[in-house]
């Protein structure tokens, strides 16, 4: 608890009232001893999940018919015009989100004129780009776009004093033969349920499920996702994708 005032003072000094770097003699990159801090943008708007719920509640009061559906036009806007550019921007920096869902897309403002959204919750995110020649790299797939140097490699550059050095050449991360489940059962791709390594396509599959959820008011496995029955979600997705017979509920 005694560290809280120091932390607050650190945040106040590192940002001005406009959110810009305060400058002066304070070095925002060197927090006081014993303090680690991440300063994040404040997003006062609703996430897409609550935005949909509020819109549908308004429709239900007007029609007296409960619904979770939104119009196709609105669903196309929220997925194609809002979420795809955000996910593409992540992918273009060599990072996959691994938990694409409506509640992880948040409006940056509260008024009707503030239509910008931001992706949030990067706790499961992962770089799919690694230094060329490393033990994790698949050098048959080079990466020629800008990328975020892993913290361990960035620390090596800082310790060497060569802060102006460019990031090393990069390759795609080698696909693992098996991977633990990451994400949310409602929107996770079938490949992720089947213990395949998460890649960019799985973010896109998650987005497709988001679109289907918005226009239909739910997904076939929604009740199982609500009870965290991941196995049944996988079974139903395999049935939908034609990888399992309709009446086959054998555990995966």
mmCIF file of C-alpha atoms in Angstrom:
data_model
loop_
_atom_site.group_PDB
_atom_site.id
_atom_site.type_symbol
_atom_site.label_atom_id
_atom_site.label_comp_id
_atom_site.label_asym_id
_atom_site.label_seq_id
_atom_site.Cartn_x
_atom_site.Cartn_y
_atom_site.Cartn_z
ATOM 1 C CA UNK A 1 0.000 0.000 0.000
ATOM 2 C CA UNK A 2 2.880 2.391 0.705
ATOM 3 C CA UNK A 3 3.839 2.133 -2.989
ATOM 4 C CA UNK A 4 0.483 3.445 -4.250
ATOM 5 C CA UNK A 5 1.235 7.178 -3.674
ATOM 6 C CA UNK A 6 4.588 6.769 -5.434
ATOM 7 C CA UNK A 7 2.894 5.048 -8.349
ATOM 8 C CA UNK A 8 0.247 7.778 -8.650
ATOM 9 C CA UNK A 9 2.957 10.438 -8.531
ATOM 10 C CA UNK A 10 4.854 8.584 -11.253
ATOM 11 C CA UNK A 11 1.799 8.485 -13.514
ATOM 12 C CA UNK A 12 1.055 12.174 -12.915
ATOM 13 C CA UNK A 13 4.602 13.166 -13.822
ATOM 14 C CA UNK A 14 4.811 10.966 -16.903
ATOM 15 C CA UNK A 15 1.672 12.401 -18.538
ATOM 16 C CA UNK A 16 0.390 15.922 -18.855
ATOM 17 C CA UNK A 17 -3.252 16.983 -18.702
ATOM 18 C CA UNK A 18 -3.497 16.488 -22.463
ATOM 19 C CA UNK A 19 -2.072 12.989 -22.306
ATOM 20 C CA UNK A 20 1.210 14.006 -23.939
ATOM 21 C CA UNK A 21 4.623 13.254 -22.481
ATOM 22 C CA UNK A 22 5.367 15.794 -19.763
ATOM 23 C CA UNK A 23 8.963 16.374 -20.822
ATOM 24 C CA UNK A 24 11.168 18.264 -18.383
ATOM 25 C CA UNK A 25 13.713 16.360 -16.351
ATOM 26 C CA UNK A 26 11.441 13.417 -15.599
ATOM 27 C CA UNK A 27 12.442 10.260 -17.419
ATOM 28 C CA UNK A 28 9.242 8.305 -18.066
ATOM 29 C CA UNK A 29 11.258 5.302 -19.233
ATOM 30 C CA UNK A 30 12.912 4.986 -15.797
ATOM 31 C CA UNK A 31 10.247 4.637 -13.102
ATOM 32 C CA UNK A 32 11.162 5.099 -9.425
ATOM 33 C CA UNK A 33 12.913 2.134 -7.867
ATOM 34 C CA UNK A 34 10.594 -0.782 -7.128
ATOM 35 C CA UNK A 35 7.764 0.423 -9.382
ATOM 36 C CA UNK A 36 6.590 -1.109 -12.643
ATOM 37 C CA UNK A 37 3.804 0.669 -14.496
ATOM 38 C CA UNK A 38 1.894 0.437 -17.733
ATOM 39 C CA UNK A 39 0.097 3.609 -18.778
ATOM 40 C CA UNK A 40 -2.869 2.809 -20.989
ATOM 41 C CA UNK A 41 -5.381 4.872 -22.909
ATOM 42 C CA UNK A 42 -8.677 5.336 -21.063
ATOM 43 C CA UNK A 43 -11.657 4.208 -23.160
ATOM 44 C CA UNK A 44 -14.901 5.580 -21.675
ATOM 45 C CA UNK A 45 -17.177 4.035 -24.302
ATOM 46 C CA UNK A 46 -19.042 0.737 -24.305
ATOM 47 C CA UNK A 47 -17.617 -2.489 -25.606
ATOM 48 C CA UNK A 48 -19.348 -4.027 -28.610
ATOM 49 C CA UNK A 49 -21.089 -6.665 -26.483
ATOM 50 C CA UNK A 50 -22.812 -4.081 -24.272
ATOM 51 C CA UNK A 51 -23.492 -1.862 -27.271
ATOM 52 C CA UNK A 52 -25.351 -4.728 -28.960
ATOM 53 C CA UNK A 53 -27.270 -5.579 -25.765
ATOM 54 C CA UNK A 54 -28.351 -1.973 -25.238
ATOM 55 C CA UNK A 55 -29.476 -1.658 -28.864
ATOM 56 C CA UNK A 56 -31.449 -4.921 -28.696
ATOM 57 C CA UNK A 57 -33.091 -3.957 -25.402
ATOM 58 C CA UNK A 58 -34.237 -0.738 -27.038
ATOM 59 C CA UNK A 59 -35.710 -2.710 -29.941
ATOM 60 C CA UNK A 60 -37.399 -5.133 -27.541
ATOM 61 C CA UNK A 61 -39.119 -2.272 -25.701
ATOM 62 C CA UNK A 62 -40.428 -0.987 -29.030
ATOM 63 C CA UNK A 63 -41.592 -4.305 -30.513
ATOM 64 C CA UNK A 64 -42.257 -6.259 -27.297
ATOM 65 C CA UNK A 65 -40.238 -9.096 -28.858
ATOM 66 C CA UNK A 66 -36.970 -10.071 -27.100
ATOM 67 C CA UNK A 67 -34.048 -10.209 -29.513
ATOM 68 C CA UNK A 68 -30.250 -10.367 -29.612
ATOM 69 C CA UNK A 69 -30.066 -9.759 -33.367
ATOM 70 C CA UNK A 70 -28.889 -6.610 -35.075
ATOM 71 C CA UNK A 71 -29.356 -5.737 -38.723
ATOM 72 C CA UNK A 72 -27.037 -7.210 -41.340
ATOM 73 C CA UNK A 73 -25.980 -3.687 -42.268
ATOM 74 C CA UNK A 74 -24.924 -2.920 -38.672
ATOM 75 C CA UNK A 75 -23.189 -6.297 -38.310
ATOM 76 C CA UNK A 76 -21.216 -5.715 -41.521
ATOM 77 C CA UNK A 77 -20.183 -2.279 -40.277
ATOM 78 C CA UNK A 78 -19.038 -3.562 -36.869
ATOM 79 C CA UNK A 79 -17.063 -6.489 -38.268
ATOM 80 C CA UNK A 80 -15.878 -5.384 -41.731
ATOM 81 C CA UNK A 81 -15.441 -1.657 -41.129
ATOM 82 C CA UNK A 82 -14.455 -1.704 -37.447
ATOM 83 C CA UNK A 83 -12.895 -5.009 -36.402
ATOM 84 C CA UNK A 84 -11.120 -6.141 -39.577
ATOM 85 C CA UNK A 85 -8.898 -3.014 -39.812
ATOM 86 C CA UNK A 86 -8.012 -3.352 -36.110
ATOM 87 C CA UNK A 87 -7.099 -7.020 -36.447
ATOM 88 C CA UNK A 88 -5.190 -6.342 -39.672
ATOM 89 C CA UNK A 89 -3.186 -3.633 -37.897
ATOM 90 C CA UNK A 90 -2.198 -6.156 -35.224
ATOM 91 C CA UNK A 91 -1.289 -8.798 -37.771
ATOM 92 C CA UNK A 92 0.787 -6.301 -39.742
ATOM 93 C CA UNK A 93 3.003 -5.838 -36.668
ATOM 94 C CA UNK A 94 3.464 -9.596 -36.261
ATOM 95 C CA UNK A 95 0.995 -10.143 -33.402
ATOM 96 C CA UNK A 96 -2.116 -12.332 -33.151
ATOM 97 C CA UNK A 97 -4.854 -11.477 -30.642
ATOM 98 C CA UNK A 98 -6.094 -15.014 -29.814
ATOM 99 C CA UNK A 99 -9.300 -13.808 -28.135
ATOM 100 C CA UNK A 100 -11.351 -11.958 -30.749
ATOM 101 C CA UNK A 101 -14.862 -11.263 -29.401
ATOM 102 C CA UNK A 102 -17.290 -8.332 -29.104
ATOM 103 C CA UNK A 103 -16.359 -7.492 -25.510
ATOM 104 C CA UNK A 104 -12.732 -6.954 -26.582
ATOM 105 C CA UNK A 105 -13.646 -4.177 -29.004
ATOM 106 C CA UNK A 106 -14.377 -0.912 -27.185
ATOM 107 C CA UNK A 107 -15.546 2.527 -28.307
ATOM 108 C CA UNK A 108 -13.074 5.274 -27.554
ATOM 109 C CA UNK A 109 -15.841 7.841 -26.918
ATOM 110 C CA UNK A 110 -19.383 8.130 -25.607
ATOM 111 C CA UNK A 111 -21.181 10.397 -28.070
ATOM 112 C CA UNK A 112 -22.851 9.394 -31.338
ATOM 113 C CA UNK A 113 -20.175 11.283 -33.292
ATOM 114 C CA UNK A 114 -17.334 9.304 -31.689
ATOM 115 C CA UNK A 115 -17.367 6.128 -33.771
ATOM 116 C CA UNK A 116 -13.791 4.975 -33.274
ATOM 117 C CA UNK A 117 -13.190 1.578 -31.666
ATOM 118 C CA UNK A 118 -10.061 0.030 -30.167
ATOM 119 C CA UNK A 119 -9.090 -3.595 -29.586
ATOM 120 C CA UNK A 120 -8.334 -4.371 -25.934
ATOM 121 C CA UNK A 121 -7.265 -7.247 -23.685
ATOM 122 C CA UNK A 122 -3.956 -8.485 -25.042
ATOM 123 C CA UNK A 123 -3.378 -10.951 -22.205
ATOM 124 C CA UNK A 124 -3.494 -13.882 -24.634
ATOM 125 C CA UNK A 125 -1.844 -12.107 -27.564
ATOM 126 C CA UNK A 126 1.350 -13.537 -29.008
ATOM 127 C CA UNK A 127 3.979 -12.599 -31.554
ATOM 128 C CA UNK A 128 4.064 -14.922 -34.549
ATOM 129 C CA UNK A 129 7.287 -13.286 -35.764
ATOM 130 C CA UNK A 130 10.667 -14.178 -34.266
ATOM 131 C CA UNK A 131 14.307 -13.346 -35.076
ATOM 132 C CA UNK A 132 15.563 -15.150 -38.165
ATOM 133 C CA UNK A 133 17.719 -18.136 -37.322
ATOM 134 C CA UNK A 134 16.341 -18.561 -33.814
ATOM 135 C CA UNK A 135 15.216 -21.976 -32.562
ATOM 136 C CA UNK A 136 11.569 -20.878 -32.915
ATOM 137 C CA UNK A 137 11.869 -19.578 -36.489
ATOM 138 C CA UNK A 138 10.668 -21.161 -39.700
ATOM 139 C CA UNK A 139 13.126 -19.453 -42.033
ATOM 140 C CA UNK A 140 11.309 -20.707 -45.138
ATOM 141 C CA UNK A 141 8.769 -17.946 -44.363
ATOM 142 C CA UNK A 142 10.656 -14.650 -43.950
ATOM 143 C CA UNK A 143 8.896 -11.598 -42.525
ATOM 144 C CA UNK A 144 9.680 -8.382 -44.375
ATOM 145 C CA UNK A 145 7.404 -5.951 -42.532
ATOM 146 C CA UNK A 146 8.204 -3.888 -39.416
ATOM 147 C CA UNK A 147 7.851 -5.942 -36.261
ATOM 148 C CA UNK A 148 8.015 -5.620 -32.499
ATOM 149 C CA UNK A 149 11.259 -6.962 -31.093
ATOM 150 C CA UNK A 150 10.616 -9.490 -28.266
ATOM 151 C CA UNK A 151 11.349 -8.014 -24.807
ATOM 152 C CA UNK A 152 14.282 -10.378 -24.245
ATOM 153 C CA UNK A 153 15.952 -9.292 -27.498
ATOM 154 C CA UNK A 154 15.186 -5.624 -26.848
ATOM 155 C CA UNK A 155 16.796 -5.939 -23.416
ATOM 156 C CA UNK A 156 19.961 -7.319 -25.032
ATOM 157 C CA UNK A 157 20.154 -4.298 -27.339
ATOM 158 C CA UNK A 158 19.667 -1.896 -24.427
ATOM 159 C CA UNK A 159 22.298 -3.632 -22.314
ATOM 160 C CA UNK A 160 24.772 -3.430 -25.184
ATOM 161 C CA UNK A 161 24.185 0.305 -25.440
ATOM 162 C CA UNK A 162 23.315 -0.024 -29.117
ATOM 163 C CA UNK A 163 19.900 1.635 -28.848
ATOM 164 C CA UNK A 164 19.942 2.780 -32.486
ATOM 165 C CA UNK A 165 20.330 -0.724 -33.887
ATOM 166 C CA UNK A 166 17.597 -1.942 -36.196
ATOM 167 C CA UNK A 167 15.659 -5.081 -35.237
ATOM 168 C CA UNK A 168 17.231 -8.221 -36.741
ATOM 169 C CA UNK A 169 15.725 -9.911 -39.770
ATOM 170 C CA UNK A 170 12.691 -11.962 -38.900
ATOM 171 C CA UNK A 171 10.790 -15.098 -39.883
ATOM 172 C CA UNK A 172 7.431 -16.559 -38.979
ATOM 173 C CA UNK A 173 7.318 -18.587 -35.804
ATOM 174 C CA UNK A 174 7.456 -22.333 -36.458
ATOM 175 C CA UNK A 175 4.054 -23.977 -35.952
ATOM 176 C CA UNK A 176 3.868 -26.257 -32.933
ATOM 177 C CA UNK A 177 2.520 -29.768 -33.372
ATOM 178 C CA UNK A 178 0.205 -29.269 -30.402
ATOM 179 C CA UNK A 179 -0.912 -26.222 -28.408
ATOM 180 C CA UNK A 180 -3.051 -25.592 -25.343
ATOM 181 C CA UNK A 181 -6.446 -23.986 -25.848
ATOM 182 C CA UNK A 182 -6.419 -20.198 -25.730
ATOM 183 C CA UNK A 183 -9.413 -17.911 -26.204
ATOM 184 C CA UNK A 184 -13.157 -18.050 -25.559
ATOM 185 C CA UNK A 185 -15.171 -21.164 -26.455
ATOM 186 C CA UNK A 186 -17.974 -19.117 -28.008
ATOM 187 C CA UNK A 187 -15.721 -17.618 -30.701
ATOM 188 C CA UNK A 188 -12.606 -19.837 -30.817
ATOM 189 C CA UNK A 189 -11.926 -21.507 -34.166
ATOM 190 C CA UNK A 190 -12.271 -25.237 -34.618
ATOM 191 C CA UNK A 191 -8.499 -25.547 -35.140
ATOM 192 C CA UNK A 192 -7.891 -24.038 -31.702
ATOM 193 C CA UNK A 193 -10.323 -26.518 -30.120
ATOM 194 C CA UNK A 194 -8.386 -29.299 -31.848
ATOM 195 C CA UNK A 195 -5.133 -28.213 -30.149
ATOM 196 C CA UNK A 196 -3.671 -26.686 -33.308
ATOM 197 C CA UNK A 197 -1.281 -23.766 -32.964
ATOM 198 C CA UNK A 198 -3.079 -20.420 -33.131
ATOM 199 C CA UNK A 199 -2.336 -18.336 -36.229
ATOM 200 C CA UNK A 200 -3.777 -15.327 -38.059
ATOM 201 C CA UNK A 201 -6.542 -17.361 -39.689
ATOM 202 C CA UNK A 202 -7.922 -18.242 -36.246
ATOM 203 C CA UNK A 203 -8.394 -14.559 -35.426
ATOM 204 C CA UNK A 204 -10.338 -14.284 -38.696
ATOM 205 C CA UNK A 205 -12.459 -17.341 -37.852
ATOM 206 C CA UNK A 206 -13.255 -15.732 -34.506
ATOM 207 C CA UNK A 207 -14.370 -12.622 -36.362
ATOM 208 C CA UNK A 208 -16.618 -14.715 -38.628
ATOM 209 C CA UNK A 209 -18.274 -16.224 -35.557
ATOM 210 C CA UNK A 210 -18.751 -12.705 -34.158
ATOM 211 C CA UNK A 211 -20.551 -11.701 -37.371
ATOM 212 C CA UNK A 212 -22.796 -14.781 -37.248
ATOM 213 C CA UNK A 213 -23.592 -14.093 -33.602
ATOM 214 C CA UNK A 214 -24.526 -10.480 -34.306
ATOM 215 C CA UNK A 215 -26.877 -11.232 -37.214
ATOM 216 C CA UNK A 216 -28.468 -14.390 -35.799
ATOM 217 C CA UNK A 217 -28.631 -13.509 -32.123
ATOM 218 C CA UNK A 218 -26.499 -16.462 -31.065
ATOM 219 C CA UNK A 219 -24.484 -19.477 -32.158
ATOM 220 C CA UNK A 220 -25.481 -23.179 -32.076
ATOM 221 C CA UNK A 221 -23.079 -23.896 -29.204
ATOM 222 C CA UNK A 222 -23.920 -20.759 -27.182
ATOM 223 C CA UNK A 223 -25.500 -22.602 -24.237
ATOM 224 C CA UNK A 224 -22.484 -24.887 -23.941
ATOM 225 C CA UNK A 225 -20.099 -21.930 -24.106
ATOM 226 C CA UNK A 226 -22.077 -20.295 -21.270
ATOM 227 C CA UNK A 227 -21.460 -23.353 -19.066
ATOM 228 C CA UNK A 228 -17.815 -23.563 -20.162
ATOM 229 C CA UNK A 229 -18.370 -26.952 -21.782
ATOM 230 C CA UNK A 230 -15.497 -26.680 -24.224
ATOM 231 C CA UNK A 231 -15.806 -30.278 -25.418
ATOM 232 C CA UNK A 232 -19.415 -29.805 -26.551
ATOM 233 C CA UNK A 233 -18.468 -26.572 -28.292
ATOM 234 C CA UNK A 234 -15.813 -28.493 -30.231
ATOM 235 C CA UNK A 235 -18.248 -31.297 -31.097
ATOM 236 C CA UNK A 236 -20.865 -28.878 -32.430
ATOM 237 C CA UNK A 237 -18.299 -26.912 -34.433
ATOM 238 C CA UNK A 238 -17.035 -30.156 -35.976
ATOM 239 C CA UNK A 239 -20.627 -30.981 -36.938
ATOM 240 C CA UNK A 240 -21.151 -27.526 -38.446
ATOM 241 C CA UNK A 241 -17.875 -27.803 -40.398
ATOM 242 C CA UNK A 242 -18.765 -31.277 -41.679
ATOM 243 C CA UNK A 243 -15.969 -33.023 -39.783
ATOM 244 C CA UNK A 244 -18.392 -35.038 -37.628
ATOM 245 C CA UNK A 245 -21.758 -36.683 -38.264
ATOM 246 C CA UNK A 246 -24.789 -34.775 -36.974
ATOM 247 C CA UNK A 247 -25.714 -37.425 -34.393
ATOM 248 C CA UNK A 248 -22.157 -38.173 -33.240
ATOM 249 C CA UNK A 249 -21.522 -36.805 -29.747
ATOM 250 C CA UNK A 250 -18.522 -38.975 -28.938
ATOM 251 C CA UNK A 251 -16.138 -36.981 -26.716
ATOM 252 C CA UNK A 252 -13.234 -35.522 -28.729
#
